[in-house]
XYZ file of C-alpha atoms in Angstrom:
735
model
C 101.821 86.931 143.953
C 103.228 86.123 140.503
C 100.804 84.684 137.949
C 101.227 83.330 134.423
C 98.529 83.345 131.742
C 98.339 82.852 127.977
C 96.215 84.106 125.113
C 96.507 82.549 121.662
C 99.619 80.517 122.541
C 100.550 77.525 124.659
C 101.982 78.079 128.115
C 105.803 77.950 127.873
C 107.441 75.187 129.895
C 108.733 77.339 132.739
C 109.440 76.044 136.256
C 107.207 78.480 138.094
C 108.506 77.937 141.638
C 112.143 78.392 140.638
C 111.290 81.320 138.357
C 109.317 83.047 141.117
C 112.218 82.665 143.574
C 114.585 84.147 141.004
C 112.265 87.095 140.281
C 111.937 87.856 143.993
C 115.711 87.660 144.464
C 116.306 90.103 141.602
C 113.681 92.490 142.997
C 115.249 92.230 146.480
C 118.642 93.126 145.048
C 117.061 96.451 144.035
C 115.501 96.955 147.446
C 112.042 96.067 146.134
C 109.418 93.523 147.141
C 107.138 91.692 144.700
C 103.444 92.419 145.083
C 101.025 91.503 142.272
C 102.871 90.748 139.025
C 101.026 89.140 136.129
C 102.694 87.676 133.036
C 100.625 87.306 129.879
C 102.197 85.280 127.039
C 100.701 86.117 123.631
C 101.473 85.942 119.915
C 102.612 88.723 117.585
C 99.059 89.615 116.555
C 98.008 90.259 120.139
C 101.074 92.257 121.196
C 100.667 94.464 118.110
C 97.058 95.076 119.161
C 98.159 95.955 122.726
C 100.953 98.202 121.447
C 98.475 100.045 119.223
C 95.684 100.401 121.763
C 97.641 101.374 124.876
C 100.873 102.922 123.597
C 99.900 104.202 120.147
C 102.712 102.244 118.469
C 102.045 100.366 115.235
C 104.871 97.820 115.390
C 105.684 94.425 116.835
C 107.765 94.143 119.999
C 108.906 91.501 122.434
C 107.667 92.816 125.790
C 105.367 95.541 127.098
C 105.345 96.452 130.802
C 102.490 98.135 132.657
C 103.779 99.615 135.944
C 101.453 99.947 138.946
C 104.208 100.656 141.521
C 103.361 101.296 145.179
C 106.411 102.576 147.092
C 108.907 99.703 147.448
C 106.411 97.059 146.258
C 106.402 96.291 142.531
C 103.043 95.656 140.896
C 102.398 95.374 137.195
C 101.477 93.392 134.117
C 104.097 92.144 131.655
C 102.960 91.138 128.153
C 105.426 88.966 126.204
C 105.159 87.852 122.558
C 106.464 84.299 122.299
C 106.562 84.681 118.502
C 109.084 87.530 118.747
C 111.011 85.715 121.470
C 111.398 82.780 119.090
C 112.451 84.837 116.071
C 114.883 87.032 118.039
C 116.462 84.004 119.663
C 117.251 82.635 116.228
C 118.341 86.037 114.913
C 120.848 86.590 117.716
C 122.006 82.983 118.030
C 120.442 82.394 121.450
C 118.411 79.469 122.701
C 114.690 79.987 123.021
C 114.873 79.428 126.786
C 117.681 81.968 127.245
C 115.769 84.535 125.222
C 112.543 83.897 127.116
C 114.119 84.343 130.533
C 115.942 87.505 129.565
C 112.585 88.976 128.523
C 110.899 87.714 131.696
C 113.469 89.516 133.851
C 113.555 92.539 131.524
C 109.969 93.286 132.551
C 110.845 92.963 136.245
C 113.799 95.324 135.828
C 111.454 97.873 134.267
C 109.231 97.584 137.343
C 112.316 98.028 139.540
C 112.965 101.417 137.915
C 115.553 100.606 135.239
C 114.858 102.442 131.995
C 116.287 102.097 128.496
C 115.192 105.224 126.666
C 117.733 107.864 127.676
C 121.430 108.203 126.802
C 123.464 105.271 128.105
C 120.440 103.542 129.612
C 120.421 100.666 127.108
C 123.853 99.591 128.366
C 122.664 99.797 131.990
C 119.667 97.576 131.225
C 121.805 95.034 129.409
C 124.253 94.921 132.319
C 121.353 94.471 134.751
C 119.959 91.638 132.661
C 123.319 89.908 132.545
C 123.686 90.157 136.317
C 120.180 88.755 136.754
C 121.007 85.792 134.552
C 124.261 85.276 136.462
C 122.206 85.275 139.654
C 119.990 82.628 138.118
C 123.012 80.443 137.362
C 124.216 80.913 140.937
C 120.816 79.834 142.282
C 120.846 76.772 140.048
C 124.248 75.722 141.333
C 123.064 76.002 144.930
C 119.728 74.325 144.334
C 116.541 75.482 142.702
C 114.944 78.437 144.398
C 117.705 79.004 147.011
C 118.954 82.498 147.827
C 122.390 83.593 146.594
C 125.332 83.644 148.976
C 126.262 87.182 148.049
C 124.231 90.218 149.069
C 122.733 92.794 146.746
C 124.169 92.471 143.251
C 122.741 95.674 141.812
C 123.137 99.349 142.674
C 119.723 100.751 143.644
C 120.262 103.892 141.589
C 119.908 102.133 138.195
C 117.316 103.514 135.750
C 115.023 101.596 133.348
C 115.867 100.825 129.738
C 114.122 98.987 126.907
C 116.020 96.372 124.894
C 114.312 95.681 121.554
C 115.845 92.228 121.337
C 115.003 89.148 123.389
C 117.355 86.837 125.248
C 116.489 84.518 128.152
C 116.539 80.976 129.561
C 117.310 78.669 132.381
C 114.483 76.190 132.365
C 115.945 73.664 129.978
C 119.087 73.597 132.106
C 117.238 73.304 135.408
C 114.923 70.465 134.391
C 115.426 66.978 132.997
C 113.554 66.267 129.774
C 111.615 63.024 129.522
C 113.284 60.751 127.021
C 111.168 59.103 124.310
C 111.352 55.437 123.466
C 113.379 54.265 120.488
C 110.110 54.368 118.531
C 109.408 57.986 119.372
C 106.410 59.351 121.267
C 104.490 56.651 123.107
C 101.135 57.837 121.760
C 102.091 56.661 118.271
C 101.673 53.054 119.417
C 97.903 53.700 119.438
C 97.668 56.384 116.742
C 95.015 56.312 114.028
C 95.218 59.384 111.782
C 92.574 61.289 109.865
C 93.942 63.502 107.089
C 92.151 66.764 106.304
C 92.629 68.939 103.234
C 91.578 72.194 104.954
C 90.198 74.020 101.913
C 87.705 71.200 101.380
C 86.536 70.009 104.802
C 84.086 72.585 106.194
C 83.420 76.216 105.342
C 82.273 78.284 108.341
C 81.833 81.707 106.719
C 80.094 80.951 103.436
C 82.896 81.889 101.040
C 83.113 78.399 99.518
C 86.500 77.528 101.044
C 87.053 75.426 104.160
C 88.678 76.939 107.239
C 89.851 76.234 110.782
C 86.584 77.193 112.529
C 84.890 74.782 110.137
C 87.195 71.970 111.202
C 86.552 72.824 114.858
C 82.809 72.502 114.238
C 83.321 68.931 112.966
C 85.643 67.615 115.678
C 82.861 65.631 117.355
C 82.263 63.770 114.092
C 85.964 63.082 113.669
C 86.171 61.767 117.222
C 83.170 59.502 116.563
C 85.070 57.679 113.825
C 87.517 56.196 116.317
C 90.575 58.076 115.080
C 92.772 59.892 117.593
C 95.067 62.106 115.511
C 94.708 64.688 112.736
C 97.070 65.607 109.936
C 96.247 68.910 108.246
C 97.637 69.814 104.843
C 99.362 73.241 104.790
C 97.484 76.028 106.549
C 100.228 78.699 106.410
C 100.005 81.916 104.411
C 100.467 80.842 100.796
C 100.597 82.068 97.231
C 98.118 79.284 96.347
C 99.808 78.250 93.148
C 100.343 74.703 94.465
C 97.506 74.046 96.861
C 99.231 75.642 99.847
C 102.647 74.088 99.219
C 104.069 77.461 98.117
C 104.352 79.163 101.485
C 104.818 82.892 102.015
C 104.996 82.875 105.821
C 105.615 79.694 107.822
C 104.742 81.488 111.063
C 101.259 82.717 110.111
C 97.984 80.958 109.349
C 96.636 81.943 105.940
C 93.725 84.396 106.324
C 91.523 82.107 104.219
C 91.665 79.629 107.113
C 91.634 82.051 110.059
C 94.334 83.232 112.450
C 97.058 81.807 114.652
C 94.601 82.101 117.520
C 92.135 79.937 115.575
C 94.843 77.307 115.260
C 95.486 77.354 119.002
C 91.742 77.010 119.578
C 91.584 74.064 117.186
C 94.475 72.412 119.031
C 92.814 72.971 122.395
C 89.434 71.677 121.229
C 91.031 68.648 119.578
C 93.005 67.832 122.712
C 89.808 67.994 124.783
C 88.513 65.171 122.578
C 91.669 63.087 122.756
C 92.766 64.082 119.245
C 96.396 64.909 118.467
C 97.106 67.544 115.809
C 99.948 67.366 113.274
C 100.713 69.956 110.605
C 102.344 69.703 107.197
C 105.938 70.973 107.062
C 107.055 71.972 103.570
C 110.753 71.876 104.368
C 112.205 72.139 100.868
C 110.814 75.373 99.470
C 108.665 78.414 100.253
C 106.981 80.634 97.690
C 108.971 83.104 95.603
C 106.817 85.697 97.411
C 108.293 84.734 100.788
C 110.287 87.615 102.276
C 113.310 85.317 102.674
C 113.506 84.945 98.902
C 112.748 88.603 98.209
C 115.644 89.666 100.451
C 117.981 86.967 99.144
C 117.321 88.156 95.583
C 118.611 91.667 96.348
C 122.241 90.523 96.368
C 122.844 92.212 99.719
C 125.622 90.102 101.295
C 124.617 91.351 104.733
C 121.043 90.124 104.430
C 120.109 87.469 106.938
C 118.647 85.470 104.039
C 121.480 85.993 101.562
C 122.411 82.304 101.333
C 119.006 80.757 102.012
C 118.769 79.912 98.294
C 120.942 78.640 95.450
C 121.933 81.283 92.888
C 124.040 79.932 89.978
C 125.770 82.289 87.587
C 125.803 79.632 84.878
C 124.137 76.298 84.129
C 124.697 73.497 81.622
C 123.421 73.487 78.055
C 121.039 70.660 78.975
C 119.548 72.756 81.765
C 119.175 75.755 79.451
C 117.317 73.484 77.031
C 114.966 72.403 79.832
C 114.184 76.073 80.484
C 113.478 76.607 76.771
C 111.147 73.604 76.635
C 109.373 74.719 79.768
C 108.787 78.202 78.362
C 107.554 76.713 75.095
C 104.943 74.562 76.835
C 101.287 75.512 77.101
C 101.603 76.238 80.828
C 105.218 77.178 81.580
C 104.559 78.318 85.155
C 103.259 74.864 86.105
C 105.701 72.876 83.979
C 108.094 71.067 86.323
C 110.894 70.292 83.845
C 114.440 71.222 84.784
C 115.967 72.492 88.008
C 116.633 76.172 87.286
C 114.740 79.374 86.576
C 116.028 82.418 84.697
C 116.246 85.082 87.362
C 114.717 88.539 86.888
C 116.502 89.649 90.067
C 119.894 91.396 90.489
C 121.364 88.534 92.542
C 122.351 86.110 89.753
C 121.304 84.831 86.348
C 119.467 81.802 87.715
C 117.987 80.306 90.853
C 117.271 76.673 91.642
C 113.680 75.533 91.969
C 112.248 72.377 93.437
C 109.081 71.851 91.401
C 107.237 74.851 89.985
C 109.062 78.076 89.110
C 107.407 79.776 92.085
C 109.004 77.280 94.514
C 112.703 78.203 94.865
C 114.703 75.490 96.603
C 116.019 76.258 100.062
C 119.764 75.861 100.400
C 120.439 72.879 102.650
C 123.781 72.519 100.902
C 125.423 69.956 98.656
C 126.716 66.618 99.873
C 129.446 66.813 97.210
C 129.877 70.454 96.138
C 131.805 71.237 92.973
C 134.621 73.703 93.856
C 134.317 75.277 90.407
C 130.702 76.229 91.187
C 130.854 78.519 94.229
C 127.078 78.555 94.597
C 127.249 74.862 95.527
C 127.837 75.245 99.253
C 128.765 72.411 101.587
C 126.143 71.334 104.112
C 128.375 72.786 106.851
C 128.564 76.257 105.241
C 126.906 79.190 107.059
C 124.003 79.441 104.607
C 122.851 75.810 104.841
C 123.343 75.879 108.601
C 121.165 79.004 108.848
C 118.430 77.232 106.881
C 118.576 74.311 109.327
C 118.182 76.737 112.213
C 115.173 78.261 110.464
C 113.650 74.803 110.073
C 114.070 74.122 113.789
C 112.651 77.553 114.527
C 109.508 76.829 112.504
C 108.980 73.504 114.230
C 109.560 74.977 117.684
C 107.178 77.856 116.948
C 104.281 75.480 116.294
C 105.300 72.919 118.915
C 105.102 75.743 121.450
C 101.562 76.469 120.290
C 100.630 72.893 121.143
C 100.804 70.855 117.952
C 101.805 67.226 118.332
C 103.980 66.693 115.278
C 104.768 67.349 111.628
C 104.382 65.418 108.438
C 107.438 66.516 106.416
C 106.807 67.020 102.715
C 109.345 65.322 100.408
C 111.667 64.760 103.340
C 114.399 63.016 101.335
C 114.948 65.810 98.803
C 116.510 68.645 100.817
C 120.269 68.144 100.333
C 121.496 68.341 96.741
C 123.916 65.952 95.011
C 123.395 63.357 97.723
C 123.073 60.091 95.766
C 123.255 57.741 98.747
C 121.153 60.051 100.951
C 123.873 60.054 103.606
C 123.783 63.839 104.078
C 120.009 64.057 104.300
C 119.972 61.165 106.763
C 122.488 63.021 108.917
C 120.344 66.167 108.761
C 117.261 64.334 110.015
C 119.242 62.487 112.676
C 120.297 65.901 113.999
C 116.684 67.087 113.908
C 115.629 63.944 115.759
C 118.206 64.574 118.495
C 116.963 68.144 118.824
C 113.350 66.948 118.958
C 114.212 64.307 121.573
C 115.867 66.937 123.762
C 113.224 69.659 123.516
C 109.923 68.153 122.335
C 110.115 64.398 123.009
C 106.355 63.908 122.825
C 106.001 65.376 119.322
C 106.074 63.177 116.223
C 108.116 63.401 113.019
C 106.362 61.791 110.052
C 108.153 61.503 106.714
C 106.924 61.688 103.180
C 109.887 59.620 102.027
C 108.078 56.440 100.949
C 111.022 54.336 102.052
C 110.600 53.432 105.737
C 113.687 51.232 105.654
C 115.760 54.407 105.114
C 113.701 57.155 106.753
C 113.089 55.469 110.120
C 116.821 54.889 110.816
C 117.342 58.507 109.684
C 115.302 59.686 112.659
C 111.662 59.729 111.635
C 109.003 58.040 113.743
C 106.705 57.214 110.828
C 107.007 56.984 107.055
C 104.378 56.260 104.449
C 104.160 53.155 102.338
C 102.608 54.812 99.317
C 102.483 55.635 95.646
C 106.108 56.403 94.734
C 109.638 55.010 95.190
C 108.488 51.368 95.307
C 105.862 49.408 93.336
C 104.251 47.683 96.327
C 101.460 50.145 97.151
C 100.619 51.042 93.515
C 100.347 47.339 92.667
C 97.438 47.110 95.109
C 95.361 50.074 93.921
C 96.637 51.656 90.668
C 95.978 50.121 87.272
C 94.897 51.135 83.796
C 91.274 50.918 84.833
C 91.778 53.701 87.403
C 92.680 57.396 87.009
C 96.360 56.399 86.892
C 95.556 55.138 83.398
C 98.424 54.559 81.000
C 100.904 55.932 83.546
C 100.382 52.860 85.716
C 102.912 50.062 85.198
C 100.205 47.608 86.256
C 97.565 46.437 83.831
C 95.516 45.199 86.782
C 95.745 46.065 90.459
C 95.149 43.606 93.280
C 91.962 45.318 94.456
C 90.393 45.063 90.992
C 87.378 42.727 90.767
C 88.795 40.853 87.791
C 91.148 38.886 90.053
C 94.186 39.365 87.813
C 96.277 41.438 90.193
C 99.310 40.350 92.191
C 100.658 40.889 95.700
C 104.220 39.565 95.511
C 105.752 43.019 94.961
C 103.756 44.466 97.836
C 104.642 41.570 100.144
C 108.343 41.802 99.270
C 108.475 45.587 99.752
C 106.345 45.629 102.880
C 108.086 42.666 104.521
C 111.496 44.292 104.093
C 110.328 47.611 105.547
C 108.463 45.871 108.371
C 111.523 43.822 109.316
C 113.904 46.792 109.258
C 111.681 49.236 111.130
C 109.539 47.203 113.510
C 111.524 48.060 116.647
C 112.387 51.606 115.564
C 109.277 53.212 114.099
C 106.073 52.737 112.160
C 104.945 52.263 108.585
C 102.053 54.551 107.640
C 99.449 53.010 105.343
C 97.077 55.606 103.807
C 93.654 54.920 102.352
C 94.528 57.718 99.879
C 95.775 61.283 100.101
C 95.712 64.693 98.428
C 98.296 63.690 95.807
C 96.776 60.529 94.357
C 93.448 58.926 93.542
C 90.912 58.071 96.199
C 90.119 54.501 97.135
C 86.865 54.800 95.183
C 88.215 55.259 91.676
C 87.637 53.728 88.267
C 85.827 50.390 88.472
C 86.454 50.119 92.236
C 83.180 51.825 92.989
C 80.870 49.609 95.048
C 80.462 49.479 98.836
C 81.461 45.815 98.997
C 84.734 46.528 97.175
C 85.490 49.405 99.520
C 84.732 47.304 102.605
C 87.243 44.687 101.456
C 89.925 47.319 100.834
C 89.238 48.998 104.186
C 89.455 45.646 105.977
C 92.980 45.297 104.637
C 94.090 48.891 105.199
C 92.762 49.110 108.763
C 94.082 45.762 110.026
C 97.682 45.890 108.798
C 100.527 46.742 111.218
C 101.844 50.278 111.522
C 99.705 53.407 111.607
C 96.612 53.807 109.411
C 95.860 57.163 107.788
C 92.234 57.653 106.729
C 91.859 60.370 104.093
C 88.832 62.570 104.737
C 85.741 61.246 102.957
C 87.137 57.766 102.336
C 85.103 56.562 105.319
C 81.939 57.274 103.303
C 83.399 56.175 99.968
C 83.747 59.591 98.368
C 84.472 59.208 94.696
C 87.559 60.440 92.864
C 86.244 63.097 90.451
C 88.260 62.767 87.218
C 86.673 65.864 85.686
C 87.320 68.201 88.628
C 88.759 71.530 87.415
C 92.419 72.349 87.935
C 92.293 74.678 90.946
C 95.415 76.184 92.529
C 97.832 73.878 90.735
C 95.985 70.678 91.587
C 95.980 69.330 87.998
C 94.564 65.766 88.106
C 94.905 65.735 91.896
C 91.842 67.978 92.152
C 89.629 64.905 91.898
C 90.830 63.833 95.342
C 90.405 67.289 96.913
C 86.691 67.940 96.446
C 84.584 69.193 99.399
C 83.555 66.815 102.163
C 80.037 65.499 101.597
C 78.076 65.964 104.799
C 74.470 65.884 103.620
C 72.350 65.877 100.445
C 72.053 69.188 98.649
C 73.824 71.318 96.069
C 76.790 72.108 98.360
C 76.615 68.867 100.394
C 76.519 70.729 103.711
C 80.084 71.889 103.156
C 79.158 75.554 102.681
C 76.228 77.952 102.571
C 77.646 79.608 99.441
C 76.210 79.450 95.940
C 77.171 76.327 94.007
C 79.358 78.258 91.588
C 81.376 79.674 94.528
C 82.513 76.270 95.827
C 86.251 75.639 96.029
C 85.646 72.531 93.910
C 82.375 70.925 92.765
C 80.666 68.153 94.739
C 78.842 65.032 93.581
C 76.986 63.064 96.251
C 75.492 60.312 94.043
C 71.976 61.435 94.827
C 72.808 61.965 98.484
C 74.007 58.386 99.108
C 77.656 59.346 99.527
C 77.058 61.649 102.475
C 77.618 61.388 106.194
C 73.929 61.966 106.927
C 72.743 59.128 104.679
C 75.312 56.670 105.961
C 74.756 57.543 109.621
C 71.167 56.388 109.095
C 72.162 53.088 107.434
C 73.737 50.521 109.798
C 75.034 48.587 106.764
C 76.904 51.574 105.344
C 80.620 51.861 104.748
C 80.789 54.532 107.458
C 79.486 52.134 110.106
C 81.813 49.382 108.870
C 84.856 51.678 109.084
C 83.861 52.728 112.597
C 83.602 49.066 113.565
C 87.064 48.264 112.164
C 88.605 51.214 113.993
C 86.910 50.171 117.225
C 88.428 46.701 116.819
C 91.842 48.207 116.145
C 91.563 50.116 119.405
C 90.117 47.289 121.541
C 91.715 44.101 120.167
C 95.428 43.831 121.084
C 96.250 41.628 118.080
C 95.074 44.375 115.689
C 97.024 47.207 117.316
C 99.809 49.132 115.579
C 102.672 47.168 117.142
C 101.160 43.665 117.060
C 102.975 41.085 114.956
C 102.246 40.339 111.314
C 102.847 37.161 109.290
C 101.629 36.296 105.802
C 99.899 32.897 105.880
C 98.829 32.543 102.243
C 101.039 32.068 99.164
C 102.130 35.416 97.738
C 102.201 33.855 94.263
C 98.550 32.778 94.631
C 97.203 36.152 95.645
C 93.497 35.437 96.058
C 92.713 35.391 98.921
C 95.425 37.163 100.903
C 95.545 35.799 104.457
C 97.699 37.085 107.298
C 98.051 36.693 111.024
C 98.156 39.552 113.536
C 99.242 38.575 117.024
C 100.540 39.424 120.460
C 101.734 37.016 123.146
C 98.163 36.221 124.197
C 95.913 37.362 121.353
C 95.639 36.197 117.726
C 93.597 37.387 114.749
C 93.435 36.024 111.208
C 92.547 38.442 108.401
C 91.513 37.297 104.921
C 90.570 39.469 101.943
C 89.290 38.492 98.509
C 88.788 41.519 96.230
C 88.064 39.323 93.203
C 84.640 38.459 91.781
C 85.430 34.733 92.068
C 84.943 32.331 94.970
C 88.351 31.327 96.334
C 89.888 29.533 99.297
C 93.176 29.266 101.155
C 94.654 26.659 103.471
C 96.458 27.677 106.651
C 98.000 25.684 109.520
C 95.367 24.404 111.933
C 94.711 26.877 114.696
C 94.902 25.886 118.341
C 91.494 27.255 119.304
C 88.096 27.991 117.772
C 87.685 31.266 115.909
C 85.038 33.972 115.953
C 84.363 36.355 113.069
C 84.580 39.826 114.622
C 84.271 41.677 111.291
C 82.937 40.369 108.001
C 81.831 41.560 104.588
C 80.409 39.062 102.108
C 80.171 35.286 102.448
C 83.008 33.514 104.266
C 83.307 30.097 105.949
C 86.023 28.707 108.198
C 86.555 24.938 107.917
C 88.736 23.173 110.464
C 90.890 20.165 109.550
C 93.296 17.770 111.208
C 96.484 19.448 109.983
C 95.230 22.405 107.954
C 92.247 24.709 108.121
C 90.538 26.276 105.107
C 89.023 29.694 104.649
C 86.414 29.601 101.874
C 85.482 33.024 100.563
C 82.720 34.208 98.282
C 83.196 36.974 95.700
C 84.431 40.337 97.014
C 84.606 39.356 100.663
C 86.684 39.941 103.767
C 86.813 38.644 107.323
C 88.630 39.178 110.596
C 88.712 36.111 112.844
C 89.783 36.151 116.461
C 90.940 33.042 118.268
C 88.909 32.217 121.334
C 90.839 32.744 124.532
C 90.575 30.602 127.670
């Protein structure tokens, strides 16, 4: 019997019946029969532990074989690290599947008596592997699992050898991948996301910082909200100069959060509850402490990472002045001016950064390289192509552990000197084709803030948010909020004074909706880790938040609820600058679970908290709002239940503005399918207002309401009369 098990990883997508037939055929070619053979797929941490405990070796490897031979019957256990399979496949230019199947058969060849330790034995093992893979191809041509026409392909006198590289695959060739729809994975049509900033959600070990076991302990609560997908901000090993966005190792969970095995457990527990899990992918830059950068800085032309970065020998006078100004500032390390950093390394005089000095830009190439500047490599050059392979490798590594997608940080900024974004669009179209072929059920979510460009470029979802276009900021950012003087808007739409406008939002949103409706989804966040929370400035009462949530959770596309917004957590303008957060720290404070000095987030002392908490006397906590049926938490749950159960409020249902965009209060829109219609009206202002809409064909029922609202029917037009700070969702009665 041949069995397959996993520990700390997801089961690889192998065709077990065909693989078993192949293994038996290879064993038969050596005059051996297969008895009890067990495969265990693990991660690097586990195989290092096994190597240490049983073999006394303190290093990573790809495969370890335990031989329990009985005469001509092979029996044994074969431990395979999928992490090393993945990295070696990329290193040696093989596909993951090819590398995996070479390692699978490598273990069988060991059990058949082929060694790789003595003189000349490595070559014998490699030849045996190649013949086994040729046998596999022969079996595929004749039909899966059939026996080869030829007799024994191997001389029985061969000895064992160990090959410290991995190569293997036939499964992708032998199976047909399911093809996604034009809009990507089908589950996105029902997706409702909950964003978690991991350092601030739940601390399980009392050190004042959130972690993965803490998130696992709160999955039942998350499920109770009515969301069905999670997006976690970066959890990889980091230098923690920019809140986790300066990554040291993309393949390892940061110890502050746990281990790779903890991540697999989180994924498994989330999936048991019907929750998808998406991670943050910081595609543009790692930390300057990442080993890629350290090796690239050595100027060794033979280094695998030699051209992973951009190393100019000279820069313009303007750029040198930006460096001078940055160094003269009060905090030069966190000053983002300019594009270059003076290099202390032997490689070159400068390196290109993306944001902070500790975030060197990865080399995805230049759309229009200057021939006089040899460090400006074309996107087709070996260095930029190697970086693309690394990006695919990172995604595949975590997809194989079971995650359901990535949110890609600053997705439009990878290729340099690309004014029309044609090169970056081509890059993501290639990534989309790769995703469709290998992981069609995993999502790609862009932080591009231009769905009209990012969705055709290959993404499934893009955010409508706080940069690139004025639409979203015009709703929520004004000079009475933490945006302050930086906001171009004196008053936002969701300000009580009723002096905001919606025409810019309607124009921006309508264009994106029209261009992307049949190809992807607009993501509409309640807030996120980079900008102010919904409860900010004078927008600080439950009725105001209910009105804003009514809008955000009934629009088309995919809603993203930022952790704590469901209970109205307040933006904390005086939060200390922790780990490069600057004024963003006010949106990253610990989740407020219950009254008390640490709000149920941690058992640590108050002065050990990652960031301070303020629960407004315990009112802004989950415990208090669970007990109050009129709370914002209960209202948000109700809206999300409607979004799930009412077809007209679903992600893909139609959307039409019914009110006049130049008379913004109230805003009224229609959501509809072929046989279901809802009318949504919101009035954030402190004044009573009304709007006329075409007479509806059937009576309406208010299925969600905050504040005083009346619906008045007329012969040719109907009127919605709304009291101050009110919102309503009407549903047309159906026969």
